[in-house]
Amino acid sequence: MVFLAKKDIQRLYFQDKRSLQEISKIIGVSTHTICYWMDTYKLPRRNRSDALYIKYNPNGNPFMCKNLVSHKDWFLFGLGIGLYWGEGTKSNTHSVRLGNTDPHLIKMFLLFLKKCYEIDEKKLHFGLQVFRDMSAVDAKEFWKKHLNIEEKQFQKIIITPTLGVGTYRKKTQYGVLTIYFNNKKLRDILVGEIEKMKKIR
């Protein structure tokens, strides 16, 4: 069997974040051989979830936890966690999601993500749901202007049947906008902060 040095495996697998398949092509050996030497050196292998995360985030985390110093920072942090606790979708384990009709609420949550976690804004996407008797074009233009976001960041607009006459027309004048930041680690961090708040007495 071909000998593989521990330092070479560590460099390719842990530092360069290469997959087993990529390493096998670089070195010219089978993945079985790589696994054998990793087991020999007692080097842990990534699970499927971790491997997929690296695949879709080859440059590392698309966010960075900011060191909160000022009262303003801490206020925004508490507000953001509270908004996610009350309005966010925690059931999806791979994405930070929050939907609402209130443009000010949406804007504050975006500010929280940008200021407290310095997210890569290029990875933000938005979903818009409007009722059939609304103008989808006008609603999208409103959100684009209010949040300063680009056309390409929108997913396909969902149009649903009208609910009937009522106060919903005023409350949902521009539809329901949902923020999507597809990152499991940040989602887990936010859920972890909520769990900490639950223990406050």
XYZ file of C-alpha atoms in Angstrom:
201
model
C 0.000 0.000 0.000
C 1.197 3.525 -0.829
C 2.523 5.423 2.199
C 0.853 8.771 2.939
C 2.418 11.219 5.376
C 0.196 12.540 8.144
C 1.172 16.163 7.473
C 0.159 15.874 3.810
C -3.292 14.541 4.691
C -3.743 17.220 7.345
C -2.786 19.972 4.916
C -5.074 18.786 2.115
C -8.040 17.704 4.217
C -8.102 20.138 7.137
C -6.280 23.238 5.889
C -7.200 23.210 2.177
C -10.654 21.675 2.901
C -10.297 19.145 0.082
C -12.716 16.234 -0.178
C -11.519 12.617 -0.128
C -12.260 12.381 -3.852
C -10.224 15.517 -4.584
C -7.284 14.255 -2.512
C -7.352 10.892 -4.306
C -7.018 12.674 -7.665
C -4.229 14.961 -6.420
C -2.140 12.148 -4.901
C -3.169 9.443 -7.369
C -4.447 6.871 -4.902
C -7.862 5.447 -4.063
C -10.125 6.995 -1.446
C -9.847 3.654 0.394
C -6.109 4.256 0.807
C -6.705 7.755 2.135
C -9.280 6.465 4.624
C -6.856 3.761 5.742
C -4.137 6.275 6.595
C -6.596 8.683 8.210
C -7.772 5.868 10.461
C -4.147 4.897 11.151
C -3.330 8.447 12.237
C -6.682 8.713 14.073
C -7.711 11.727 11.995
C -11.474 12.421 12.167
C -13.444 12.537 8.929
C -16.162 15.069 8.185
C -19.755 13.895 8.263
C -21.997 14.447 5.250
C -23.458 17.659 6.672
C -20.021 19.191 7.263
C -18.828 18.085 3.822
C -21.798 19.734 2.135
C -21.263 22.907 4.139
C -17.673 23.190 2.917
C -18.757 22.421 -0.637
C -21.192 25.350 -0.676
C -18.944 27.625 1.395
C -15.447 26.982 -0.014
C -14.166 30.336 1.222
C -15.316 29.767 4.792
C -18.302 31.139 6.684
C -20.229 33.866 4.798
C -20.640 35.720 8.085
C -18.591 36.838 11.079
C -19.784 37.329 14.630
C -19.064 40.912 15.595
C -17.625 41.800 18.970
C -20.462 43.809 20.507
C -19.249 46.796 22.485
C -21.683 49.709 22.529
C -25.166 49.843 24.033
C -26.457 50.374 20.507
C -24.835 47.119 19.377
C -26.350 45.176 22.268
C -29.762 46.743 21.748
C -29.734 45.739 18.074
C -28.566 42.244 19.008
C -31.391 41.765 21.523
C -33.923 43.161 19.078
C -32.724 40.892 16.272
C -32.796 37.736 18.380
C -36.260 38.695 19.623
C -37.512 39.190 16.072
C -36.126 35.831 15.010
C -37.631 34.172 18.069
C -41.070 35.618 17.349
C -41.203 35.832 13.564
C -38.462 33.567 12.224
C -38.803 30.066 10.807
C -36.767 27.879 13.164
C -38.043 24.562 11.768
C -35.769 24.836 8.721
C -32.380 23.661 9.969
C -30.312 24.908 7.017
C -31.413 28.504 6.649
C -32.127 31.728 8.513
C -35.649 32.736 7.463
C -37.964 35.486 8.583
C -41.133 36.697 6.899
C -43.410 39.637 7.648
C -45.580 42.335 6.091
C -44.041 45.187 8.094
C -41.268 46.831 6.048
C -39.728 48.422 9.153
C -39.534 45.086 10.948
C -37.909 43.458 7.910
C -35.430 46.323 7.618
C -34.427 46.049 11.286
C -33.817 42.312 11.005
C -31.637 42.875 7.961
C -29.706 45.530 9.886
C -29.235 43.030 12.715
C -27.775 40.428 10.324
C -25.486 42.979 8.701
C -24.247 44.722 11.847
C -24.106 41.894 14.379
C -23.036 39.060 12.070
C -21.528 40.934 9.118
C -23.181 38.580 6.621
C -22.149 38.315 2.985
C -25.036 40.287 1.510
C -24.637 38.604 -1.886
C -26.008 35.438 -0.272
C -29.252 37.110 0.778
C -32.391 36.089 -1.122
C -35.964 37.246 -0.808
C -39.322 35.602 -1.327
C -42.456 37.642 -1.964
C -46.037 36.481 -1.545
C -48.875 38.717 -2.756
C -52.630 38.344 -3.117
C -54.203 38.097 -6.531
C -55.820 41.536 -6.329
C -52.444 43.212 -5.692
C -49.886 44.356 -8.222
C -46.931 41.987 -7.934
C -44.767 44.437 -9.895
C -45.573 47.360 -7.597
C -45.027 45.229 -4.504
C -41.605 44.067 -5.706
C -40.563 47.595 -6.625
C -41.565 48.786 -3.161
C -39.399 46.197 -1.411
C -36.476 46.768 -3.789
C -36.497 50.477 -3.016
C -37.197 50.170 0.705
C -34.452 47.594 1.324
C -32.064 48.597 -1.471
C -31.943 45.089 -2.941
C -31.421 43.876 -6.491
C -33.832 42.144 -8.866
C -31.696 39.006 -9.029
C -32.045 38.485 -5.283
C -35.774 37.787 -5.603
C -37.171 34.322 -5.965
C -40.300 33.708 -8.019
C -43.242 35.698 -6.643
C -46.007 33.582 -5.123
C -49.529 34.783 -5.874
C -52.302 33.495 -3.604
C -56.104 33.856 -3.722
C -57.628 36.963 -2.178
C -58.837 36.515 1.405
C -61.921 38.669 0.955
C -62.807 42.109 2.203
C -61.074 43.054 5.429
C -58.223 44.853 7.140
C -55.668 42.555 5.480
C -55.569 44.902 2.470
C -53.911 47.635 4.504
C -51.700 45.337 6.555
C -50.436 43.421 3.533
C -50.369 46.300 1.095
C -47.054 45.125 -0.331
C -47.393 41.421 0.386
C -45.371 39.203 2.710
C -41.611 39.399 2.264
C -39.400 36.574 3.495
C -35.663 36.935 4.069
C -33.543 33.887 3.227
C -29.936 33.518 4.304
C -29.051 29.912 3.566
C -26.490 29.030 6.178
C -26.856 26.274 8.745
C -24.165 27.544 11.113
C -25.674 30.999 11.478
C -29.133 29.496 11.902
C -27.795 27.262 14.705
C -26.095 30.244 16.356
C -29.332 32.249 16.403
C -31.333 29.310 17.758
C -28.634 28.840 20.402
C -29.003 32.473 21.477
C -32.760 31.968 21.809
C -32.151 28.941 24.033
C -29.887 31.078 26.239
C -32.627 33.696 26.567
C -35.106 31.035 27.629
C -32.942 30.335 30.682
C -32.877 33.939 31.855
C -34.660 34.313 35.212
